[in-house]
Tab-separated table of C-alpha atoms in Angstrom:
chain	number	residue	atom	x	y	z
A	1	UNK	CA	-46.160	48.579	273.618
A	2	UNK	CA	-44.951	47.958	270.283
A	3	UNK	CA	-47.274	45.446	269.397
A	4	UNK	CA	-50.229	47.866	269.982
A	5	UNK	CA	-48.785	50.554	268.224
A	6	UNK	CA	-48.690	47.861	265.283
A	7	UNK	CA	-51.876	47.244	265.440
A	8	UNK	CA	-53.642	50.421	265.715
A	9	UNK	CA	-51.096	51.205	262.723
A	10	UNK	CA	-52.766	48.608	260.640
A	11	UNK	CA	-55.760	49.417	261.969
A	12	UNK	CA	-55.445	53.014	260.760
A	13	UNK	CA	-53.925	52.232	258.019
A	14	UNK	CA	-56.569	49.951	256.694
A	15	UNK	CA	-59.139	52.709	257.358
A	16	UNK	CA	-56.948	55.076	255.168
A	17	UNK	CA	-57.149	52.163	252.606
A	18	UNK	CA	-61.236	52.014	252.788
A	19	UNK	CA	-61.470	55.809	252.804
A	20	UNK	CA	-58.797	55.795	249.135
A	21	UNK	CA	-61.372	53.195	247.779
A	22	UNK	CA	-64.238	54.866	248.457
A	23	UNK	CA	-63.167	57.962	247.557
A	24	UNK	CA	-61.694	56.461	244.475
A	25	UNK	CA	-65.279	55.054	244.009
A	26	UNK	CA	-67.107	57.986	244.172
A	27	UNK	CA	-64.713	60.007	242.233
A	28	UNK	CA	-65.212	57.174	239.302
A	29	UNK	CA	-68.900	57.599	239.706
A	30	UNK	CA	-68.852	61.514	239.272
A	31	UNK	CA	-66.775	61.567	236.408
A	32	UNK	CA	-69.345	59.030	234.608
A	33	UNK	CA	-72.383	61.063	236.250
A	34	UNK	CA	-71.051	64.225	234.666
A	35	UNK	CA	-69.591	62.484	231.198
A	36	UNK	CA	-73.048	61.426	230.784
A	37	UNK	CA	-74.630	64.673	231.609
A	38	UNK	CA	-72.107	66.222	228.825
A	39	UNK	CA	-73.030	63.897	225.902
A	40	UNK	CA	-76.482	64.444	226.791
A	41	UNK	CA	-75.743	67.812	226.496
A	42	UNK	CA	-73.824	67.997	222.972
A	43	UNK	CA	-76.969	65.530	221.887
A	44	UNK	CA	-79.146	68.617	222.881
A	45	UNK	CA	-77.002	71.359	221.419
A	46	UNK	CA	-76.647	69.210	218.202
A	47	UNK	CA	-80.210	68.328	217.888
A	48	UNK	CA	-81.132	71.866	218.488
A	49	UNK	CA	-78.390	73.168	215.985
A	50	UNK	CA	-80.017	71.226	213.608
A	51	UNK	CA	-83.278	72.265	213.827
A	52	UNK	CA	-82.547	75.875	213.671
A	53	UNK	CA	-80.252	75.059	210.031
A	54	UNK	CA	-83.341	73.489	208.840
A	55	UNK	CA	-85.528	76.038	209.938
A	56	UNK	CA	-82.930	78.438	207.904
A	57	UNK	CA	-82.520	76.440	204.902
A	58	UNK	CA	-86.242	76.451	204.676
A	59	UNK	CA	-86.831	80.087	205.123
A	60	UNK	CA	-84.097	80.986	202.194
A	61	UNK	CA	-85.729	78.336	200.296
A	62	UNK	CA	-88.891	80.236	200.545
A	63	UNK	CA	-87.496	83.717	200.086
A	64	UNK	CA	-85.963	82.126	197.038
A	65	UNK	CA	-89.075	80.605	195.742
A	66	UNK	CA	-90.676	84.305	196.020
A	67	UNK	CA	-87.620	86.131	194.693
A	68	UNK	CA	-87.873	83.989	191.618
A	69	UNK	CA	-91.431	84.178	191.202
A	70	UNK	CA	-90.969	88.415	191.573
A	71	UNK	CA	-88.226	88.469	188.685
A	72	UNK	CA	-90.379	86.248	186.597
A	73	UNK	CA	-93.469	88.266	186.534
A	74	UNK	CA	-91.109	91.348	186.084
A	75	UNK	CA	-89.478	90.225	183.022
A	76	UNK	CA	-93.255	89.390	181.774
A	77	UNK	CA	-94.744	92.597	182.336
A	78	UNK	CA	-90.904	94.014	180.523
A	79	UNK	CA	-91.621	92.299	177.542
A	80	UNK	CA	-95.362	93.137	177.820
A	81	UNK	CA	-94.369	97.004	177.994
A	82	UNK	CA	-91.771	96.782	175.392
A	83	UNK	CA	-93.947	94.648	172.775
A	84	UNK	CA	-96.496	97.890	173.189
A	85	UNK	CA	-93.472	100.616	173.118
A	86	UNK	CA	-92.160	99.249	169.830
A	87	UNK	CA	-95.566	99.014	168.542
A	88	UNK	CA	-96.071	102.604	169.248
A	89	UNK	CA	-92.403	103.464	168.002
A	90	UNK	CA	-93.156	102.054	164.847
A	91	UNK	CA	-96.707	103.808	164.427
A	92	UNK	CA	-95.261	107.343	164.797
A	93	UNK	CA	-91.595	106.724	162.899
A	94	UNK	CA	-93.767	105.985	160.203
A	95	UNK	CA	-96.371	108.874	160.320
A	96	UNK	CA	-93.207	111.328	160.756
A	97	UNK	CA	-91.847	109.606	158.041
A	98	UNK	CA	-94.999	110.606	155.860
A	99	UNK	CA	-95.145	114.356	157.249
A	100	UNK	CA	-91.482	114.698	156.560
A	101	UNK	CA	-91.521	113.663	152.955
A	102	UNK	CA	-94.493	115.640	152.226
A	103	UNK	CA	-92.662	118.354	153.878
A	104	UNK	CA	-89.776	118.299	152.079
A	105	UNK	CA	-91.340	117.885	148.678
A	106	UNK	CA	-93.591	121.438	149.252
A	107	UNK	CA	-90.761	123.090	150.231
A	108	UNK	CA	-88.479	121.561	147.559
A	109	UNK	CA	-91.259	123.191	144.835
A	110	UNK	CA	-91.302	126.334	146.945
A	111	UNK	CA	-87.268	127.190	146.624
A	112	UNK	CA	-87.437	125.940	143.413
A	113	UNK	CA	-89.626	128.954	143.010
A	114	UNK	CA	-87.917	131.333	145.150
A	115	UNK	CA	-84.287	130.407	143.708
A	116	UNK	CA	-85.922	131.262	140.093
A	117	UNK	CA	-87.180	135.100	141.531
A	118	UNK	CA	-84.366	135.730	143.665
A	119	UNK	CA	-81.366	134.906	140.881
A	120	UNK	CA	-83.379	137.521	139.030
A	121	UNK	CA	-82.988	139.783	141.915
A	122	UNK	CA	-79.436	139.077	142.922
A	123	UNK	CA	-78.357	140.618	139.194
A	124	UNK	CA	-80.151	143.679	139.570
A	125	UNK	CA	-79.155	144.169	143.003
A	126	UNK	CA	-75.198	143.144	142.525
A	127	UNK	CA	-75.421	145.860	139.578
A	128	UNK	CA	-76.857	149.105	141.976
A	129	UNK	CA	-74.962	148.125	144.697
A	130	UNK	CA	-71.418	148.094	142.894
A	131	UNK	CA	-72.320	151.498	141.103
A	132	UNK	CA	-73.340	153.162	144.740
A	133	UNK	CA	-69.592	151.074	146.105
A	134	UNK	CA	-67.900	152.749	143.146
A	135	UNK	CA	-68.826	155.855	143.642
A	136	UNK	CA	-68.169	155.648	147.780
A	137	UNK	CA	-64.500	154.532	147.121
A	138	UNK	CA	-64.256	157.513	144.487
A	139	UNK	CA	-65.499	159.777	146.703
A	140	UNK	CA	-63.143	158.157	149.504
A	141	UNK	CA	-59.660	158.282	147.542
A	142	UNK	CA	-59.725	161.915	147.360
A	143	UNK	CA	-60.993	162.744	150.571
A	144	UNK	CA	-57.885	160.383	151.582
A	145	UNK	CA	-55.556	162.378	148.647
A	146	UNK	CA	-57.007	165.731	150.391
A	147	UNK	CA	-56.375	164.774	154.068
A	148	UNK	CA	-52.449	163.531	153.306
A	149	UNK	CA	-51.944	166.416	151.059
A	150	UNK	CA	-52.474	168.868	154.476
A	151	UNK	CA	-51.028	166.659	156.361
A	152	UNK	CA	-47.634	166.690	154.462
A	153	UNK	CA	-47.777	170.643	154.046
A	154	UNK	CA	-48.708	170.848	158.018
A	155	UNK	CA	-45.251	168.631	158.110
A	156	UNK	CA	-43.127	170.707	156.284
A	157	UNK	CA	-43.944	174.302	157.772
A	158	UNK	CA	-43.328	172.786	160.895
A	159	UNK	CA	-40.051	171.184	160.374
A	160	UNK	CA	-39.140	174.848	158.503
A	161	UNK	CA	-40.177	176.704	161.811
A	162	UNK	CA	-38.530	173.984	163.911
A	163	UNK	CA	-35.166	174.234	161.464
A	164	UNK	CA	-35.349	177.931	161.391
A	165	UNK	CA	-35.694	178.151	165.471
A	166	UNK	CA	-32.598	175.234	165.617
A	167	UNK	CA	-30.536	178.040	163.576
A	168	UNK	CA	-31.184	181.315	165.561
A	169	UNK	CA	-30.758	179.596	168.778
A	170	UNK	CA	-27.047	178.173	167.354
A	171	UNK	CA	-26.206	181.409	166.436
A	172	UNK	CA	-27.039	183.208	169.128
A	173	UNK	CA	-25.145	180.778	171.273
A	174	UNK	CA	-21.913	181.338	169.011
A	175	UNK	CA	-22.005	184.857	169.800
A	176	UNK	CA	-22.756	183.840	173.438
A	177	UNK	CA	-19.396	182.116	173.510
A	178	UNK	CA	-17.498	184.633	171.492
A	179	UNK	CA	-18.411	187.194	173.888
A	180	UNK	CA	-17.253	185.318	176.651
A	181	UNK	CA	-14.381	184.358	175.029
A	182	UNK	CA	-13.668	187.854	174.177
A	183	UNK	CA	-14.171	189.208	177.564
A	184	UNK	CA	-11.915	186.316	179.238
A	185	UNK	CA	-9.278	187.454	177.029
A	186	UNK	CA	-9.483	190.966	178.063
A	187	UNK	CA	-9.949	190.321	181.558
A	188	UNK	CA	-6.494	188.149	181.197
A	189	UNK	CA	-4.515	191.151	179.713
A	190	UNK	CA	-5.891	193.898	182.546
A	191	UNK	CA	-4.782	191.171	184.652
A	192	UNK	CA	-1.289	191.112	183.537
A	193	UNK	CA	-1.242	194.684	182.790
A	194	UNK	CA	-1.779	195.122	186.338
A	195	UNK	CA	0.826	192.658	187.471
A	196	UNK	CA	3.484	194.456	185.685
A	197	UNK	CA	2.773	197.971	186.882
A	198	UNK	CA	2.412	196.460	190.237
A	199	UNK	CA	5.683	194.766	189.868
A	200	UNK	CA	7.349	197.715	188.105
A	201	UNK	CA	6.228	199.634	191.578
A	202	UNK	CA	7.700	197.080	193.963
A	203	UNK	CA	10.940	197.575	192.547
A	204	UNK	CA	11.012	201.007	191.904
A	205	UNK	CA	10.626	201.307	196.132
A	206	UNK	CA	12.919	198.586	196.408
A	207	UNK	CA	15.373	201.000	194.156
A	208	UNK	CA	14.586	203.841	196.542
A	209	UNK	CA	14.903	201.996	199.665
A	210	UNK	CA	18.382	200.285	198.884
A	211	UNK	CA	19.466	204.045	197.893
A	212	UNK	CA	18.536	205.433	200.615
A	213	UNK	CA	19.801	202.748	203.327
A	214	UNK	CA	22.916	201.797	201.252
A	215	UNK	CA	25.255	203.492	203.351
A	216	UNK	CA	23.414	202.710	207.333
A	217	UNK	CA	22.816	199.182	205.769
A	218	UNK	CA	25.512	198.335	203.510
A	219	UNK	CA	26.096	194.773	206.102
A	220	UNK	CA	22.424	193.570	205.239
A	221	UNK	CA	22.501	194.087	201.631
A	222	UNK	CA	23.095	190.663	200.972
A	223	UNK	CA	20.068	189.265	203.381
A	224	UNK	CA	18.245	192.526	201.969
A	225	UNK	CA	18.738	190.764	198.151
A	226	UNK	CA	17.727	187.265	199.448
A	227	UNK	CA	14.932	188.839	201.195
A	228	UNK	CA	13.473	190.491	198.070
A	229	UNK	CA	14.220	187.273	195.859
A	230	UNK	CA	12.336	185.476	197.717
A	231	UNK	CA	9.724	187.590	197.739
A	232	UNK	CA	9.913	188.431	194.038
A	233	UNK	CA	9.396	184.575	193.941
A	234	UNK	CA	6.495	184.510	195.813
A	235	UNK	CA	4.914	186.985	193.778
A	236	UNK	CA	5.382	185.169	190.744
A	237	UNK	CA	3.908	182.255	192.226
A	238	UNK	CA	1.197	183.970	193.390
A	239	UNK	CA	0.409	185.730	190.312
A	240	UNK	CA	0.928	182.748	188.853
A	241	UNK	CA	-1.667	180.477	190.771
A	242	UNK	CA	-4.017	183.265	190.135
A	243	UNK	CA	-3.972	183.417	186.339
A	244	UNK	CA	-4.234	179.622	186.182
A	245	UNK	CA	-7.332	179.911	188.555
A	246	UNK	CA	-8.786	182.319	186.168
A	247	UNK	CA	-7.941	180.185	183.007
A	248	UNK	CA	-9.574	177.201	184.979
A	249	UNK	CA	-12.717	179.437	185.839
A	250	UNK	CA	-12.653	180.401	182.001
A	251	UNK	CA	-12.614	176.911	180.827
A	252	UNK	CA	-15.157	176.123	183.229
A	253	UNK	CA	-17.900	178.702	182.208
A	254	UNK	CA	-16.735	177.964	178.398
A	255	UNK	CA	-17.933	174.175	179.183
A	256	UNK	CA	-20.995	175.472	180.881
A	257	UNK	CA	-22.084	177.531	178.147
A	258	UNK	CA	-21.409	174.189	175.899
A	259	UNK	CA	-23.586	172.444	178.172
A	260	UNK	CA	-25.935	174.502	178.818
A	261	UNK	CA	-26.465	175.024	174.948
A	262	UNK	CA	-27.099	171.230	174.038
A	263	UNK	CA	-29.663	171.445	176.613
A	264	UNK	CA	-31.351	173.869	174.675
A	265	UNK	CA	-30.809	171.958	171.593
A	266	UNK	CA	-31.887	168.829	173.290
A	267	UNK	CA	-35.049	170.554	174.591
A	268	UNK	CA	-35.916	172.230	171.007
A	269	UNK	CA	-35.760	169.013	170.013
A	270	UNK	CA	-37.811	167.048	171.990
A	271	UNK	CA	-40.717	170.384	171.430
A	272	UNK	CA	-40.268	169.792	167.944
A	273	UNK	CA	-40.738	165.701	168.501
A	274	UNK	CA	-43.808	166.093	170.869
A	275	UNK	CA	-45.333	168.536	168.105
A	276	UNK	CA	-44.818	166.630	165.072
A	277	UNK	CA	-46.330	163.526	167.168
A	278	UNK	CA	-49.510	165.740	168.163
A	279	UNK	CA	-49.788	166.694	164.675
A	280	UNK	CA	-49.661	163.380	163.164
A	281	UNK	CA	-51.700	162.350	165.958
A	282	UNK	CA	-54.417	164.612	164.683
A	283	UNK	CA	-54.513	163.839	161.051
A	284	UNK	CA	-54.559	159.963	161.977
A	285	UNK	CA	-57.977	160.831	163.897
A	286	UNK	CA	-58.933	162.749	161.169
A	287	UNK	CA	-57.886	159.895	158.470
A	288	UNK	CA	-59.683	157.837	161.532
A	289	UNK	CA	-62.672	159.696	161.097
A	290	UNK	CA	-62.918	159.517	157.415
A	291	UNK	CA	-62.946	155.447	157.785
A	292	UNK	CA	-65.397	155.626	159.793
A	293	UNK	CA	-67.426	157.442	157.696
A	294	UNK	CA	-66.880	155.061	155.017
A	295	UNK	CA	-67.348	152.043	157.121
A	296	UNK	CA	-71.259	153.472	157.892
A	297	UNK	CA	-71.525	154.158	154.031
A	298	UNK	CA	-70.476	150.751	153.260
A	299	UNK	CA	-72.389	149.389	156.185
A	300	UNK	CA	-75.502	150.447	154.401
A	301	UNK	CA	-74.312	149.467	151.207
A	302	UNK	CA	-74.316	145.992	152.538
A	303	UNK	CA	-77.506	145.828	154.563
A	304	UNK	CA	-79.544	146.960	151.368
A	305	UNK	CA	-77.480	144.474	149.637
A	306	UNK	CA	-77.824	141.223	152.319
A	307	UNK	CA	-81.465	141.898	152.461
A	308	UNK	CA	-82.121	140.627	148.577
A	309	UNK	CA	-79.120	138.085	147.797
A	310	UNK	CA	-77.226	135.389	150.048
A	311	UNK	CA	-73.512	135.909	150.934
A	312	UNK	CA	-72.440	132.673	149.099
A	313	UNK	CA	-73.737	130.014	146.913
A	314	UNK	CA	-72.300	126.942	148.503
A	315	UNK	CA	-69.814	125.423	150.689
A	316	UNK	CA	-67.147	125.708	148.997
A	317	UNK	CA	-67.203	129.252	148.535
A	318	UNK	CA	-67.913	129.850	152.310
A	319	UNK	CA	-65.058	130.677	154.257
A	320	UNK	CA	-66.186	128.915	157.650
A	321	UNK	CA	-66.066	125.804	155.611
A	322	UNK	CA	-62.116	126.377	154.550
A	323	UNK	CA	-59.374	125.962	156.719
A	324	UNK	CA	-57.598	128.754	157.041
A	325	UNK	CA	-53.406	129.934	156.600
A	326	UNK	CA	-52.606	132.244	159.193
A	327	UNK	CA	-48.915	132.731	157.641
A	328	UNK	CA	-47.222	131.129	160.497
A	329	UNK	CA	-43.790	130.345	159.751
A	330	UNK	CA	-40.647	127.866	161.188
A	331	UNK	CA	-37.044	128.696	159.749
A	332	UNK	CA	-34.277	126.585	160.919
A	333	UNK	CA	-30.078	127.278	160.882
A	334	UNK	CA	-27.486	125.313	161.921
A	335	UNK	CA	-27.290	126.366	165.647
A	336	UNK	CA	-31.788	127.535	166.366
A	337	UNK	CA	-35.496	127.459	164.983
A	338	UNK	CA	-37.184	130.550	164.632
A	339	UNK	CA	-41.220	130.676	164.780
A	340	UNK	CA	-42.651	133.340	163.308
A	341	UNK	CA	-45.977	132.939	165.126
A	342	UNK	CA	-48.691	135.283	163.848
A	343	UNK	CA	-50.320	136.902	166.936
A	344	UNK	CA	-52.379	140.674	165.787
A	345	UNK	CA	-52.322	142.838	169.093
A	346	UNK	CA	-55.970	142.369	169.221
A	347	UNK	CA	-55.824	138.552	169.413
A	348	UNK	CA	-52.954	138.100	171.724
A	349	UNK	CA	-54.720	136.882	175.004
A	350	UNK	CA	-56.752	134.215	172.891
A	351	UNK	CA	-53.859	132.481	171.106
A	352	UNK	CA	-51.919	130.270	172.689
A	353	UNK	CA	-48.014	129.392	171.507
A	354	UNK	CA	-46.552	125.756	172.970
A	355	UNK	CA	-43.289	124.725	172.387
A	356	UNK	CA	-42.412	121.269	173.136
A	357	UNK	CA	-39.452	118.607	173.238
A	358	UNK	CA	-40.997	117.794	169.797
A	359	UNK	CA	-42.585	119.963	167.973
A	360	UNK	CA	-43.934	123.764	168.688
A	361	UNK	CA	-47.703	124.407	168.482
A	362	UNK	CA	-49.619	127.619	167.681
A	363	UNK	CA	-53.036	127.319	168.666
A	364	UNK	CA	-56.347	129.624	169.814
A	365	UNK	CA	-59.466	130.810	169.097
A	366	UNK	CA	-61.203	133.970	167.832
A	367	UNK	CA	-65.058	135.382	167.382
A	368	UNK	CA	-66.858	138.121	165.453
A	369	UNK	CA	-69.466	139.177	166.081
A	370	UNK	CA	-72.131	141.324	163.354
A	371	UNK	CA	-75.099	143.410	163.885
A	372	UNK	CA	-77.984	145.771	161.499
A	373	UNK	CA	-80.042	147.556	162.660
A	374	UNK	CA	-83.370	149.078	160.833
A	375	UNK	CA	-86.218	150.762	161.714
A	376	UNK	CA	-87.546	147.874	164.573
A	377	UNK	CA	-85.785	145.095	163.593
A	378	UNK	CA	-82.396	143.863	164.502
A	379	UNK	CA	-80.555	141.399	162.883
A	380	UNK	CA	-77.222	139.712	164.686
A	381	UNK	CA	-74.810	137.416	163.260
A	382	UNK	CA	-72.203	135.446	165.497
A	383	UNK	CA	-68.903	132.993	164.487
A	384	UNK	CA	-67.013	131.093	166.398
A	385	UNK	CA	-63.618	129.344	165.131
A	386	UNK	CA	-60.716	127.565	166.824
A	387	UNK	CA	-57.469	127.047	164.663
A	388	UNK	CA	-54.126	124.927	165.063
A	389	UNK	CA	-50.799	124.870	163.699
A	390	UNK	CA	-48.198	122.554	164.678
A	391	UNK	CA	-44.275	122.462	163.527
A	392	UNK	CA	-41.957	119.847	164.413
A	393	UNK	CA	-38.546	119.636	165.373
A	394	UNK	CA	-36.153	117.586	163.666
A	395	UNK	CA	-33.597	117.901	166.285
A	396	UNK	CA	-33.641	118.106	169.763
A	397	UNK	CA	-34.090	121.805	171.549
A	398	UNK	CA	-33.230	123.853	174.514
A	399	UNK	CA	-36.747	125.263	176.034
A	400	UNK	CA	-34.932	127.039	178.580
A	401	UNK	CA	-33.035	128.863	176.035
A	402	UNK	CA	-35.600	130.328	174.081
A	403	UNK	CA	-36.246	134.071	173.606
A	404	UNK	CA	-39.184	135.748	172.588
A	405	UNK	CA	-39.405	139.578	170.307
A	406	UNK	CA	-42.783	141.032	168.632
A	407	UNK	CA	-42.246	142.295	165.234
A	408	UNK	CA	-45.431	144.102	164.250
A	409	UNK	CA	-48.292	141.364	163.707
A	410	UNK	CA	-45.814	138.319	164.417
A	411	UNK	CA	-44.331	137.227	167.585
A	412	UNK	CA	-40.588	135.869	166.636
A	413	UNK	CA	-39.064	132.483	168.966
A	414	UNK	CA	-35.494	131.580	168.827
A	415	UNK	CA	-35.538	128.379	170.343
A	416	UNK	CA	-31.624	127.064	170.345
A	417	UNK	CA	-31.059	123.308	169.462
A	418	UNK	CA	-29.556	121.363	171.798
A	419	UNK	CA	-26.241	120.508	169.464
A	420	UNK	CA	-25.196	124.018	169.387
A	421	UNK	CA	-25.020	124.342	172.993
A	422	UNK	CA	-22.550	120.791	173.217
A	423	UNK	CA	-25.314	118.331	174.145
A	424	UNK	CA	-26.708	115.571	172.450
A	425	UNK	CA	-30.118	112.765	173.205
A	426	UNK	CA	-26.970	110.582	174.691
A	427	UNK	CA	-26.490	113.556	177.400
């Protein structure tokens, strides 16, 4: 049994071996079939790779080619276009040229001419117009000398009414308070008058009554006594209370009266303050008025006097040419700076004031504007001007610090340095 068993063993056994081999075999021969089939397929992908990066390198080549050809004829037909341009350029720079010096000779020769005739004019002109000027401000002055001459007589009556109303209304108030005074003291002594006939009265009955009950009350006369004592007492204290409330009430209505008269004073006061202001009020329209009359005059004074001569000569007599001093001013002490910045009322939203670590700067800008008008013409003149000033600070400064008053046409800064508040550039 065993010996069959052995043999069908091998005999299996050497099948399995057959089976391993050929499987082995076949397994050898499909990794080859498909290592083959692989290269064969990275020869494809290469060869095709290749093709398609020459077929690129040929297409940019030829896009290159044309790109190149493009920029060539483009510069060509640039130079072509600026070779004609500068040609042209040159052609008309020279016949402006020629225009512009014949131009400016003609015109040289023609104010030449008009500089001769109008010098002649300027004289006569200059001469009229400051006799007719001369006469205006003449004219002007005593107007003016008029107008204030009213106006300080209109002043004076009224502070004599005012002065003479200030001294009835004192006196009558001093007679005010001596009446009351007076009749305070009189109603003090009826008062007392009538305490002591009261007084004399209440004893007077007492007398009586004691008499009379002496002998039926001769035990009580001692409470009787304490009795009226006491009330005696509180009569005094009564009366007492009562003439101090009166002197209190006096003293009250005395203050009153005091009070009541600096009102009055107070009020008389202010009437004769709101007066004085209307009335100078009125003559400074008035005085307004006059100006404004004068300005017209003078306005055409001028316009007869701009239509024949020129304002100025040259440059340097022109004031837009100059720069200008606005009067700005920097002070310094031991402990601040103070700017004196000047800022008119009129020009206070177009100037600007900066102050800095270094250095403070006063800066804007301001227009005027002119205008004449005659028959159908119109003539405007306009300026424009920006200005600058700049101070700087030796020392260093406290911004924060700084305060700021207007005095008339200047705006004042105190700007504190930093030493006098215990600092230094170290802090």
């Amino acid at each position: 049994m065993s010996s069959i068993d052995n043999s069908t063993r091998k005999s299996q056994q050497s099948d399995l071996n057959e089976i391993q081999a050929e499987h082995n075999r076949k397994k050898k021969q499909i990794t080859k079939e498909n290592e083959s089939q692989l290269d064969d397929l990275r020869g494809y992908y290469a060869e095709k790779k290749e093709n398609v990066r020459q077929s690129n390198e040929a297409a940019i080549n030829h896009i290159r080619e044309r790109q190149k050809e493009m920029v060539e004829d483009s510069v060509e037909k640039r130079s072509n276009l600026s070779e004609n341009y500068n040609a042209r350029t040159a052609a008309l720079q020279k016949d402006y040229d020629q225009r512009v010096t014949d131009t400016r000779n003609k015109r040289r020769e023609q104010l030449e001419t008009v500089q001769v005739e109008s010098n002649q004019k300027i004289k006569a002109t200059q001469d009229h117009a400051q006799q007719e000027v001369n006469g205006i401000r003449e004219r002007s002055a005593d107007e003016i000398q008029k107008a204030k001459e009213r106006y300080n007589k209109d002043v004076k009556e009224i502070n004599s009414f005012a002065q003479k109303r200030l001294d009835n209304l004192h006196e009558q108030n001093e007679r005010s308070l001596n009446n009351e005074m007076e009749r305070g003291k009189q109603a003090q002594a009826k008062l007392r008058a009538n305490q002591e006939e009261d007084f004399a009265n209440q004893r007077s009955t007492g007398d009586k009554k004691i008499a009379i009950q002496q002998e039926q009350q001769q035990k009580q006369l001692t409470r009787s006594e304490t009795e009226y004592k006491k009330d005696y007492e509180q009569q005094q204290k009564h009366w007492g209370a009562k003439e101090k409330n009166l002197n209190e009430q006096y003293s009250q209505r005395v203050m009153q009266n005091k009070k009541a008269y600096e009102k009055e004073l107070k009020n008389q006061n202010q009437h004769f303050q709101s007066t004085y202001l209307k009335n100078n009020e009125a003559n400074r329209e008035s005085l307004n008025i006059q100006e404004d009359m004068y300005a017209k005059e003078l306005a055409t004074t001028r316009e007869k006097f701009s239509k024949q001569a020129a304002k100025y000569e040259s440059k340097e007599q022109d004031p837009f040419y100059k720069v200008e001093n606005r009067g700005s001013q920097m002070q310094e002490t031991s402990d601040f700076y103070v700017l004196r910045a000047f800022v008119p009322e009129h020009e206070k939203d177009s100037v600007r004031v900066t102050v800095q670590n270094d250095r403070a700067t006063v800066s804007g800008q301001r227009s005027f504007k002119d205008q004449l008008e005659n028959d159908n013409k119109k003539t405007t003149s306009s300026s424009f001007q920006t200005f600058r000033e700049e101070f700087a600070f030796d020392k260093p400064i406290v911004s924060e610090g700084m305060t700021r008053e207007r005095d008339g046409d200047f705006v004042v800064y105190t700007i504190p340095k930093m030493t006098s508040m215990g600092f230094n550039r170290k802090a």
